[in-house]
Amino acid sequence: MRIGKTMTLLCALTLVLSACSSGGSKGGPSTTGATETKTETAATDTENKGAEKESEQTYKTPDMDFDMGGRTIKVVSWWDMTIPEDNPDNIQRKKNLEELEKKLNFKMEYVAIDYGEYQQKVTASLLAGEPLGDIVRLGKNYTIPTLVKQDLLTPVDEYTKNPVAFNQNVTNQFMQYNGRGYGFTENQANLVQGVFYNRTLMNKLGLKPLQDYVNEDGWNWDTFLQVAKEANKDTNNDGKLDSWGLANPSPLEFALASNETSLTKDNKQNLEDPKTIEALNFISRIVTEKVARPTEGGDWKEPGQFFRQGNTLMYTGALHELSGIKKDMPDVDIGFVPFPKGPSASTYHSFEGLYQSLFIPKAAKDPDKLLYIWEKINDIDSMYDYPDQATYETLFTDENDIKNAKEVAANLAVLDHGTFPNLKFYDFLGEITGGTSVSTVVEKYKAPFQAAIDEVYGSK
């Protein structure tokens, strides 16, 4: 697939060359050149006005000149965030950083800490007033509200207004507390989650293409269950099912996000919300109607293993799993559709339950300058038409799959029930999947959920 901006330039060049080759009629003065010049000038003026308008709409912090005194700025994460030179965008970022280091007299150092010990080490350093870095990556679950309430982090929303350099949803929505934004990131991409399906098996079973449901705006919980049941077949007539429709027996978080709801909402339990009840009843139907492939006693990896066997149609998962799936299933055509819309939803969604971003510790000096530097590193004219384009075009071969991934990524839901250590999510889910009625489970858990929330936010 060609990059859109390049195509635009090529098309413009083709039009100009075509016009120039037409020439005037023989034997008399030609006005074609003058007409073309006027046309090209008008087109250029229109493009310039469009560019000026776009520039006016995109906020950029004015250029500043200051001296960081040779300071080393440490960026701490659970992976090495050194800017790679693996694509034109990152090459430009790297160049920007090198120029800024010379101009403003600082050095950027990237520190990687093993994920298994990351939270404990970084949190301890913040509590001690000696942060491991000037910019640190933190998970939302243990940061908001816990660390923010202790005044350990600096609000950043007044410095992150450039939408090219900062993902506006992160600061202004996902990482908010009491009306201020604390987290930031340059990454404009979101986690893609949805339904991977075996197109080869779908065709073998003679099922209606899943993409048709999406195209007809008919991909909802009812059609999802219908498709899964249709794929539960005894294909060799031995009296036992050998083909299944759904690998995952309890995709509760997918259901919550796809119905635009959650188990918790800020400092309140949300179990009694009608949208939440709908999601819980949907999961209950998967169980009571025996829709999913039965467990064989495996662990959390079992659904993925079922899907890789090639006899299960659908698997709910995340995009980062796809390369491994394709490696394990080289002869199978893998497709992707959104998780179906719930009855109260307006669009398709992806979700994230362990959201993370960058923060600036309160003890770090000059947060305004740190964020200015971060903005100027990442304020680039991307060669891509949308975030993660190169990844999508590498993993997917079908344009519909790409379109579906883009749609769910644009509508990310962040679920926060993981914020509360004593909220017994798996016990709660286990009762639903064990066949207990939704009304009974909700009544049993609403008070314990609220108590777990109050432990973190404080009861009022």
Short mmCIF file of C-alpha atoms in Angstrom, two decimals:
data_model
loop_
_atom_site.label_atom_id
_atom_site.label_comp_id
_atom_site.label_asym_id
_atom_site.label_seq_id
_atom_site.Cartn_x
_atom_site.Cartn_y
_atom_site.Cartn_z
CA MET A 1 0.00 0.00 0.00
CA ARG A 2 1.44 3.40 -0.91
CA ILE A 3 1.68 6.23 1.55
CA GLY A 4 -1.08 8.80 1.01
CA LYS A 5 1.09 11.90 1.08
CA THR A 6 3.42 10.50 -1.56
CA MET A 7 0.45 9.63 -3.75
CA THR A 8 -0.89 13.16 -3.47
CA LEU A 9 2.41 14.63 -4.70
CA LEU A 10 2.62 12.12 -7.55
CA CYS A 11 -0.94 12.88 -8.65
CA ALA A 12 -0.26 16.60 -8.61
CA LEU A 13 2.91 16.12 -10.67
CA THR A 14 1.06 13.92 -13.17
CA LEU A 15 -1.62 16.58 -13.67
CA VAL A 16 0.96 19.29 -14.28
CA LEU A 17 2.94 17.18 -16.76
CA SER A 18 -0.25 16.19 -18.59
CA ALA A 19 -1.33 19.81 -18.92
CA CYS A 20 2.09 20.92 -20.18
CA SER A 21 2.17 18.22 -22.88
CA SER A 22 -1.17 19.28 -24.40
CA GLY A 23 0.26 22.47 -26.00
CA GLY A 24 -1.63 24.99 -28.23
CA SER A 25 -3.08 24.62 -31.73
CA LYS A 26 -0.66 24.88 -34.61
CA GLY A 27 -0.28 28.09 -36.64
CA GLY A 28 -1.49 30.59 -34.05
CA PRO A 29 -0.64 32.07 -30.68
CA SER A 30 -1.35 29.75 -27.78
CA THR A 31 -2.90 30.83 -24.48
CA THR A 32 -2.52 27.39 -22.91
CA GLY A 33 0.69 28.27 -21.06
CA ALA A 34 -0.86 31.36 -19.51
CA THR A 35 -3.99 29.47 -18.56
CA GLU A 36 -1.91 26.71 -16.99
CA THR A 37 0.15 29.25 -15.07
CA LYS A 38 -2.98 30.86 -13.68
CA THR A 39 -4.44 27.46 -12.82
CA GLU A 40 -1.25 26.32 -11.13
CA THR A 41 -0.97 29.62 -9.25
CA ALA A 42 -4.56 29.33 -8.07
CA ALA A 43 -3.99 25.74 -7.01
CA THR A 44 -0.80 26.73 -5.17
CA ASP A 45 -2.62 29.57 -3.42
CA THR A 46 -5.37 27.17 -2.38
CA GLU A 47 -2.84 24.67 -1.03
CA ASN A 48 -0.97 27.42 0.83
CA LYS A 49 -4.17 28.71 2.39
CA GLY A 50 -5.07 25.15 3.39
CA ALA A 51 -1.65 24.67 4.93
CA GLU A 52 -1.91 28.01 6.73
CA LYS A 53 -5.33 27.06 8.06
CA GLU A 54 -4.00 23.70 9.26
CA SER A 55 -1.05 25.44 10.88
CA GLU A 56 -3.35 27.85 12.65
CA GLN A 57 -5.40 24.97 14.02
CA THR A 58 -2.41 23.04 15.38
CA TYR A 59 -0.94 24.51 18.54
CA LYS A 60 2.83 24.50 18.82
CA THR A 61 4.82 25.91 21.70
CA PRO A 62 6.90 28.86 20.37
CA ASP A 63 10.61 28.15 20.01
CA MET A 64 12.57 28.81 23.19
CA ASP A 65 16.28 29.21 23.91
CA PHE A 66 17.62 28.20 27.30
CA ASP A 67 20.64 26.42 28.78
CA MET A 68 20.15 23.16 30.68
CA GLY A 69 23.70 23.42 32.04
CA GLY A 70 24.90 20.07 30.74
CA ARG A 71 22.18 18.23 32.63
CA THR A 72 21.44 14.56 31.94
CA ILE A 73 17.71 13.96 31.50
CA LYS A 74 16.84 10.41 32.50
CA VAL A 75 13.84 8.68 30.89
CA VAL A 76 12.86 5.54 32.81
CA SER A 77 10.69 2.74 31.47
CA TRP A 78 10.47 -1.05 31.53
CA TRP A 79 12.00 -1.09 28.08
CA ASP A 80 14.79 0.87 26.42
CA MET A 81 13.10 3.94 24.92
CA THR A 82 16.14 4.98 22.88
CA ILE A 83 14.76 6.29 19.59
CA PRO A 84 15.47 3.69 16.89
CA GLU A 85 16.28 4.68 13.33
CA ASP A 86 13.87 2.13 11.87
CA ASN A 87 11.58 4.41 9.86
CA PRO A 88 11.57 7.99 8.52
CA ASP A 89 9.51 9.29 11.46
CA ASN A 90 11.95 7.99 14.05
CA ILE A 91 14.92 9.21 12.03
CA GLN A 92 13.42 12.70 12.20
CA ARG A 93 12.83 12.34 15.95
CA LYS A 94 16.42 11.25 16.47
CA LYS A 95 17.67 14.20 14.45
CA ASN A 96 15.48 16.59 16.45
CA LEU A 97 16.88 15.18 19.71
CA GLU A 98 20.48 15.54 18.60
CA GLU A 99 19.92 19.16 17.55
CA LEU A 100 18.15 19.96 20.82
CA GLU A 101 20.94 18.39 22.88
CA LYS A 102 23.46 20.72 21.22
CA LYS A 103 21.27 23.81 21.29
CA LEU A 104 19.99 23.50 24.87
CA ASN A 105 23.05 21.81 26.42
CA PHE A 106 21.71 18.54 27.81
CA LYS A 107 22.06 14.81 27.29
CA MET A 108 19.19 12.33 27.13
CA GLU A 109 19.69 9.00 28.87
CA TYR A 110 17.24 6.11 28.59
CA VAL A 111 17.06 3.72 31.56
CA ALA A 112 15.37 0.32 31.32
CA ILE A 113 14.25 -1.57 34.46
CA ASP A 114 12.93 -5.12 34.41
CA TYR A 115 9.12 -5.18 34.38
CA GLY A 116 8.92 -7.65 37.26
CA GLU A 117 10.53 -5.22 39.71
CA TYR A 118 9.63 -1.98 37.97
CA GLN A 119 6.58 -0.84 39.94
CA GLN A 120 8.18 -1.44 43.32
CA LYS A 121 11.46 0.29 42.47
CA VAL A 122 10.00 3.35 40.78
CA THR A 123 7.24 3.83 43.35
CA ALA A 124 9.73 3.55 46.22
CA SER A 125 11.95 6.17 44.60
CA LEU A 126 9.01 8.56 44.24
CA LEU A 127 7.97 8.10 47.86
CA ALA A 128 11.56 8.78 48.96
CA GLY A 129 11.65 12.01 46.98
CA GLU A 130 14.51 10.67 44.88
CA PRO A 131 12.92 9.61 41.58
CA LEU A 132 14.92 7.31 39.35
CA GLY A 133 14.24 9.56 36.40
CA ASP A 134 13.10 13.01 35.30
CA ILE A 135 10.49 11.31 33.09
CA VAL A 136 9.12 7.96 34.28
CA ARG A 137 6.67 5.48 32.81
CA LEU A 138 3.90 4.46 35.20
CA GLY A 139 0.81 2.27 35.03
CA LYS A 140 -2.48 4.04 35.60
CA ASN A 141 -3.71 1.36 38.00
CA TYR A 142 -1.16 2.19 40.69
CA THR A 143 -0.74 5.88 39.85
CA ILE A 144 -4.23 7.39 39.68
CA PRO A 145 -5.35 8.19 42.28
CA THR A 146 -2.77 6.64 44.66
CA LEU A 147 0.44 8.46 43.69
CA VAL A 148 -1.27 11.63 42.50
CA LYS A 149 -3.12 12.00 45.83
CA GLN A 150 0.26 12.03 47.58
CA ASP A 151 1.41 14.97 45.44
CA LEU A 152 4.24 12.94 43.92
CA LEU A 153 3.59 13.86 40.27
CA THR A 154 3.38 17.11 38.33
CA PRO A 155 0.25 18.00 36.32
CA VAL A 156 1.30 18.46 32.70
CA ASP A 157 -1.83 19.53 30.82
CA GLU A 158 -0.72 23.15 30.38
CA TYR A 159 2.39 21.96 28.48
CA THR A 160 0.92 19.20 26.29
CA LYS A 161 -1.37 21.11 23.96
CA ASN A 162 0.44 20.25 20.73
CA PRO A 163 -1.64 17.40 19.24
CA VAL A 164 1.17 16.29 16.94
CA ALA A 165 3.66 15.73 19.77
CA PHE A 166 1.23 14.61 22.49
CA ASN A 167 -1.69 12.20 22.43
CA GLN A 168 -4.48 14.47 23.68
CA ASN A 169 -6.67 11.62 24.92
CA VAL A 170 -3.98 10.46 27.33
CA THR A 171 -3.55 13.76 29.15
CA ASN A 172 -7.08 15.08 28.86
CA GLN A 173 -9.03 11.88 29.39
CA PHE A 174 -7.24 8.70 30.44
CA MET A 175 -4.78 10.21 32.93
CA GLN A 176 -7.02 12.77 34.61
CA TYR A 177 -7.52 13.33 38.32
CA ASN A 178 -9.61 16.14 39.81
CA GLY A 179 -9.69 17.99 36.50
CA ARG A 180 -5.94 17.92 35.83
CA GLY A 181 -3.96 15.77 33.39
CA TYR A 182 -0.88 14.03 34.75
CA GLY A 183 0.23 11.54 32.11
CA PHE A 184 1.49 12.11 28.57
CA THR A 185 2.86 10.27 25.56
CA GLU A 186 3.98 11.05 22.04
CA ASN A 187 2.51 7.75 20.86
CA GLN A 188 -0.69 8.38 18.92
CA ALA A 189 -1.48 4.67 18.51
CA ASN A 190 -3.82 2.68 20.75
CA LEU A 191 -3.95 -0.98 21.65
CA VAL A 192 -6.01 -2.97 19.14
CA GLN A 193 -8.18 -5.73 20.58
CA GLY A 194 -10.98 -7.62 18.89
CA VAL A 195 -11.85 -10.93 17.27
CA PHE A 196 -9.32 -12.92 15.24
CA TYR A 197 -10.99 -15.52 13.08
CA ASN A 198 -9.97 -18.44 10.91
CA ARG A 199 -11.13 -17.45 7.43
CA THR A 200 -9.98 -20.81 6.08
CA LEU A 201 -12.22 -22.68 8.55
CA MET A 202 -15.08 -20.24 7.95
CA ASN A 203 -15.01 -21.03 4.23
CA LYS A 204 -14.65 -24.75 4.85
CA LEU A 205 -17.77 -24.72 7.07
CA GLY A 206 -19.70 -22.65 4.51
CA LEU A 207 -20.43 -19.86 6.97
CA LYS A 208 -21.43 -16.34 6.03
CA PRO A 209 -18.29 -14.15 5.98
CA LEU A 210 -17.89 -12.32 9.27
CA GLN A 211 -16.95 -9.16 7.39
CA ASP A 212 -20.40 -9.13 5.82
CA TYR A 213 -21.96 -8.64 9.25
CA VAL A 214 -19.67 -5.66 9.82
CA ASN A 215 -20.41 -4.20 6.38
CA GLU A 216 -24.16 -4.53 7.01
CA ASP A 217 -23.84 -2.96 10.48
CA GLY A 218 -25.20 -6.22 11.83
CA TRP A 219 -22.22 -7.37 13.90
CA ASN A 220 -23.69 -7.45 17.40
CA TRP A 221 -23.86 -9.80 20.36
CA ASP A 222 -26.74 -11.81 18.89
CA THR A 223 -25.05 -12.44 15.54
CA PHE A 224 -21.79 -13.20 17.35
CA LEU A 225 -23.50 -15.94 19.37
CA GLN A 226 -25.27 -17.17 16.24
CA VAL A 227 -22.00 -17.50 14.32
CA ALA A 228 -20.30 -19.26 17.21
CA LYS A 229 -23.14 -21.78 17.46
CA GLU A 230 -23.12 -22.38 13.70
CA ALA A 231 -19.42 -23.29 13.89
CA ASN A 232 -19.99 -25.81 16.71
CA LYS A 233 -20.21 -28.86 14.47
CA ASP A 234 -19.63 -32.57 14.30
CA THR A 235 -17.99 -32.61 10.88
CA ASN A 236 -17.16 -36.34 10.77
CA ASN A 237 -20.49 -37.60 12.18
CA ASP A 238 -18.98 -39.48 15.09
CA GLY A 239 -21.34 -37.93 17.59
CA LYS A 240 -18.78 -35.49 19.01
CA LEU A 241 -18.08 -31.84 18.20
CA ASP A 242 -14.78 -31.39 16.39
CA SER A 243 -15.30 -27.79 15.24
CA TRP A 244 -16.02 -24.91 17.58
CA GLY A 245 -17.05 -21.30 17.19
CA LEU A 246 -15.44 -19.51 20.14
CA ALA A 247 -12.20 -20.17 22.02
CA ASN A 248 -12.77 -17.74 24.92
CA PRO A 249 -15.43 -18.78 27.45
CA SER A 250 -15.65 -15.48 29.37
CA PRO A 251 -14.63 -12.31 27.47
CA LEU A 252 -16.09 -10.00 30.12
CA GLU A 253 -13.78 -7.03 29.57
CA PHE A 254 -14.48 -7.15 25.83
CA ALA A 255 -18.20 -7.15 26.61
CA LEU A 256 -17.93 -4.20 29.00
CA ALA A 257 -15.98 -2.08 26.52
CA SER A 258 -18.21 -3.07 23.61
CA ASN A 259 -21.28 -1.86 25.54
CA GLU A 260 -19.55 1.38 26.65
CA THR A 261 -19.57 0.53 30.34
CA SER A 262 -17.29 -0.67 33.16
CA LEU A 263 -17.34 -2.35 36.57
CA THR A 264 -16.11 0.80 38.29
CA LYS A 265 -16.52 4.47 37.51
CA ASP A 266 -14.11 6.83 39.25
CA ASN A 267 -14.74 6.25 42.97
CA LYS A 268 -17.96 4.23 42.63
CA GLN A 269 -18.87 0.65 41.80
CA ASN A 270 -20.85 0.43 38.57
CA LEU A 271 -22.39 -3.04 38.76
CA GLU A 272 -25.97 -1.80 38.77
CA ASP A 273 -25.65 0.30 35.64
CA PRO A 274 -28.06 -1.11 33.02
CA LYS A 275 -25.23 -1.28 30.47
CA THR A 276 -23.14 -3.34 32.89
CA ILE A 277 -26.05 -5.67 33.57
CA GLU A 278 -26.41 -6.19 29.81
CA ALA A 279 -22.73 -7.12 29.55
CA LEU A 280 -22.94 -9.55 32.46
CA ASN A 281 -26.03 -11.19 31.00
CA PHE A 282 -24.20 -11.60 27.68
CA ILE A 283 -21.35 -13.46 29.40
CA SER A 284 -23.93 -15.54 31.26
CA ARG A 285 -25.51 -16.51 27.92
CA ILE A 286 -22.16 -17.76 26.61
CA VAL A 287 -22.07 -20.07 29.60
CA THR A 288 -25.70 -21.19 29.88
CA GLU A 289 -26.10 -21.70 26.11
CA LYS A 290 -22.80 -23.62 25.94
CA VAL A 291 -21.45 -21.40 23.18
CA ALA A 292 -17.69 -21.56 23.80
CA ARG A 293 -15.40 -24.54 23.37
CA PRO A 294 -15.26 -26.44 26.70
CA THR A 295 -12.09 -26.16 28.74
CA GLU A 296 -9.71 -29.08 28.88
CA GLY A 297 -8.31 -27.95 32.21
CA GLY A 298 -5.76 -25.56 30.80
CA ASP A 299 -4.60 -22.17 32.12
CA TRP A 300 -5.20 -18.68 30.73
CA LYS A 301 -3.29 -19.62 27.57
CA GLU A 302 -5.80 -22.33 26.64
CA PRO A 303 -8.06 -20.21 24.35
CA GLY A 304 -5.06 -19.19 22.25
CA GLN A 305 -3.93 -22.81 22.07
CA PHE A 306 -7.42 -23.88 20.99
CA PHE A 307 -7.40 -21.32 18.18
CA ARG A 308 -3.98 -22.44 16.96
CA GLN A 309 -5.27 -25.99 16.52
CA GLY A 310 -7.19 -24.72 13.48
CA ASN A 311 -10.61 -26.08 14.46
CA THR A 312 -11.94 -23.06 16.40
CA LEU A 313 -13.36 -20.16 14.43
CA MET A 314 -12.97 -17.12 16.71
CA TYR A 315 -10.50 -15.94 19.34
CA THR A 316 -10.69 -12.65 21.23
CA GLY A 317 -7.25 -11.14 21.63
CA ALA A 318 -4.83 -8.28 21.06
CA LEU A 319 -2.95 -7.29 17.91
CA HIS A 320 0.46 -8.00 19.43
CA GLU A 321 -0.52 -11.70 19.46
CA LEU A 322 -1.10 -11.86 15.72
CA SER A 323 2.49 -12.34 14.56
CA GLY A 324 2.81 -15.38 16.82
CA ILE A 325 -0.53 -16.76 15.66
CA LYS A 326 0.43 -16.41 12.01
CA LYS A 327 3.79 -18.04 12.66
CA ASP A 328 2.05 -21.01 14.29
CA MET A 329 -0.64 -21.19 11.56
CA PRO A 330 1.27 -20.50 8.32
CA ASP A 331 -1.29 -22.14 6.05
CA VAL A 332 -4.35 -20.48 7.55
CA ASP A 333 -5.92 -17.18 6.46
CA ILE A 334 -6.46 -15.14 9.64
CA GLY A 335 -8.98 -12.28 9.62
CA PHE A 336 -9.86 -9.58 12.13
CA VAL A 337 -13.19 -7.99 13.04
CA PRO A 338 -14.14 -5.78 15.99
CA PHE A 339 -15.64 -7.35 19.06
CA PRO A 340 -19.38 -7.00 18.29
CA LYS A 341 -21.33 -3.97 19.43
CA GLY A 342 -23.42 -4.28 22.56
CA PRO A 343 -27.07 -3.13 22.58
CA SER A 344 -26.20 0.18 24.24
CA ALA A 345 -23.12 1.01 22.15
CA SER A 346 -22.79 3.53 19.35
CA THR A 347 -19.62 2.14 17.76
CA TYR A 348 -16.98 -0.59 18.00
CA HIS A 349 -14.30 -0.40 20.68
CA SER A 350 -10.94 -1.70 21.75
CA PHE A 351 -10.03 -1.70 25.44
CA GLU A 352 -7.04 -1.46 27.75
CA GLY A 353 -7.03 -2.68 31.33
CA LEU A 354 -3.38 -1.90 32.14
CA TYR A 355 -3.01 1.54 30.63
CA GLN A 356 0.33 3.31 31.05
CA SER A 357 2.06 6.52 30.00
CA LEU A 358 4.84 8.90 30.99
CA PHE A 359 4.84 11.16 34.06
CA ILE A 360 7.09 13.80 35.58
CA PRO A 361 7.88 13.38 39.30
CA LYS A 362 7.23 16.39 41.50
CA ALA A 363 10.90 16.26 42.53
CA ALA A 364 12.12 16.64 38.94
CA LYS A 365 13.41 20.11 38.10
CA ASP A 366 12.04 22.28 35.28
CA PRO A 367 9.00 20.24 34.16
CA ASP A 368 8.11 22.97 31.66
CA LYS A 369 11.49 22.63 29.96
CA LEU A 370 11.32 18.84 30.02
CA LEU A 371 7.98 18.90 28.25
CA TYR A 372 9.18 21.55 25.81
CA ILE A 373 12.07 19.26 24.85
CA TRP A 374 9.70 16.27 24.54
CA GLU A 375 7.40 18.29 22.31
CA LYS A 376 10.17 19.47 20.01
CA ILE A 377 11.58 15.95 19.66
CA ASN A 378 8.22 14.58 18.58
CA ASP A 379 6.79 17.50 16.59
CA ILE A 380 7.33 15.93 13.17
CA ASP A 381 5.54 15.75 9.84
CA SER A 382 4.78 12.04 9.80
CA MET A 383 5.08 10.17 6.50
CA TYR A 384 2.24 7.89 7.62
CA ASP A 385 -1.46 8.48 7.13
CA TYR A 386 -2.46 7.07 10.52
CA PRO A 387 -0.81 5.70 13.69
CA ASP A 388 0.74 2.23 13.46
CA GLN A 389 0.21 2.12 9.69
CA ALA A 390 3.41 0.19 9.06
CA THR A 391 2.46 -2.39 11.70
CA TYR A 392 -1.04 -2.89 10.28
CA GLU A 393 0.22 -3.23 6.73
CA THR A 394 2.81 -5.78 7.86
CA LEU A 395 0.38 -7.94 9.85
CA PHE A 396 -2.72 -7.70 7.66
CA THR A 397 -3.14 -8.55 3.99
CA ASP A 398 -6.84 -7.63 3.76
CA GLU A 399 -7.93 -3.99 3.59
CA ASN A 400 -11.05 -4.78 5.64
CA ASP A 401 -8.91 -6.08 8.50
CA ILE A 402 -6.91 -2.85 8.48
CA LYS A 403 -10.08 -0.79 8.44
CA ASN A 404 -11.46 -2.74 11.39
CA ALA A 405 -8.24 -2.31 13.37
CA LYS A 406 -8.21 1.43 12.72
CA GLU A 407 -11.82 1.75 13.85
CA VAL A 408 -11.42 -0.01 17.18
CA ALA A 409 -8.12 1.75 17.90
CA ALA A 410 -9.83 5.11 17.48
CA ASN A 411 -12.38 4.16 20.15
CA LEU A 412 -10.27 2.91 23.04
CA ALA A 413 -11.98 2.24 26.37
CA VAL A 414 -9.80 2.21 29.49
CA LEU A 415 -11.10 -0.09 32.23
CA ASP A 416 -10.04 0.79 35.78
CA HIS A 417 -11.16 -2.10 37.99
CA GLY A 418 -7.51 -3.20 38.22
CA THR A 419 -6.82 -0.04 40.24
CA PHE A 420 -8.28 -1.65 43.35
CA PRO A 421 -6.14 -4.45 44.87
CA ASN A 422 -8.96 -5.94 46.93
CA LEU A 423 -11.62 -5.88 44.22
CA LYS A 424 -12.14 -9.59 43.63
CA PHE A 425 -12.54 -9.50 39.86
CA TYR A 426 -11.81 -13.15 39.19
CA ASP A 427 -14.00 -14.37 42.03
CA PHE A 428 -16.78 -12.21 40.63
CA LEU A 429 -16.27 -13.50 37.09
CA GLY A 430 -16.01 -17.06 38.34
CA GLU A 431 -19.47 -16.90 39.84
CA ILE A 432 -20.93 -15.62 36.55
CA THR A 433 -19.21 -18.36 34.54
CA GLY A 434 -20.16 -20.90 37.19
CA GLY A 435 -23.81 -20.36 36.37
CA THR A 436 -24.91 -18.11 39.25
CA SER A 437 -27.56 -15.62 38.13
CA VAL A 438 -26.39 -12.12 37.30
CA SER A 439 -28.80 -10.50 39.78
CA THR A 440 -27.48 -12.68 42.60
CA VAL A 441 -23.84 -11.97 41.77
CA VAL A 442 -24.40 -8.21 41.48
CA GLU A 443 -26.21 -8.09 44.80
CA LYS A 444 -23.43 -10.09 46.46
CA TYR A 445 -20.51 -8.06 45.11
CA LYS A 446 -21.69 -4.45 44.94
CA ALA A 447 -20.83 -3.72 48.59
CA PRO A 448 -17.42 -5.48 48.52
CA PHE A 449 -16.58 -3.69 45.26
CA GLN A 450 -17.39 -0.33 46.83
CA ALA A 451 -15.35 -1.19 49.92
CA ALA A 452 -12.35 -2.03 47.73
CA ILE A 453 -12.74 1.29 45.92
CA ASP A 454 -13.02 3.22 49.18
CA GLU A 455 -9.73 1.72 50.35
CA VAL A 456 -8.02 3.51 47.47
CA TYR A 457 -10.04 6.70 47.08
CA GLY A 458 -11.13 7.05 50.70
CA SER A 459 -14.77 6.86 51.79
CA LYS A 460 -16.79 10.05 51.86
#
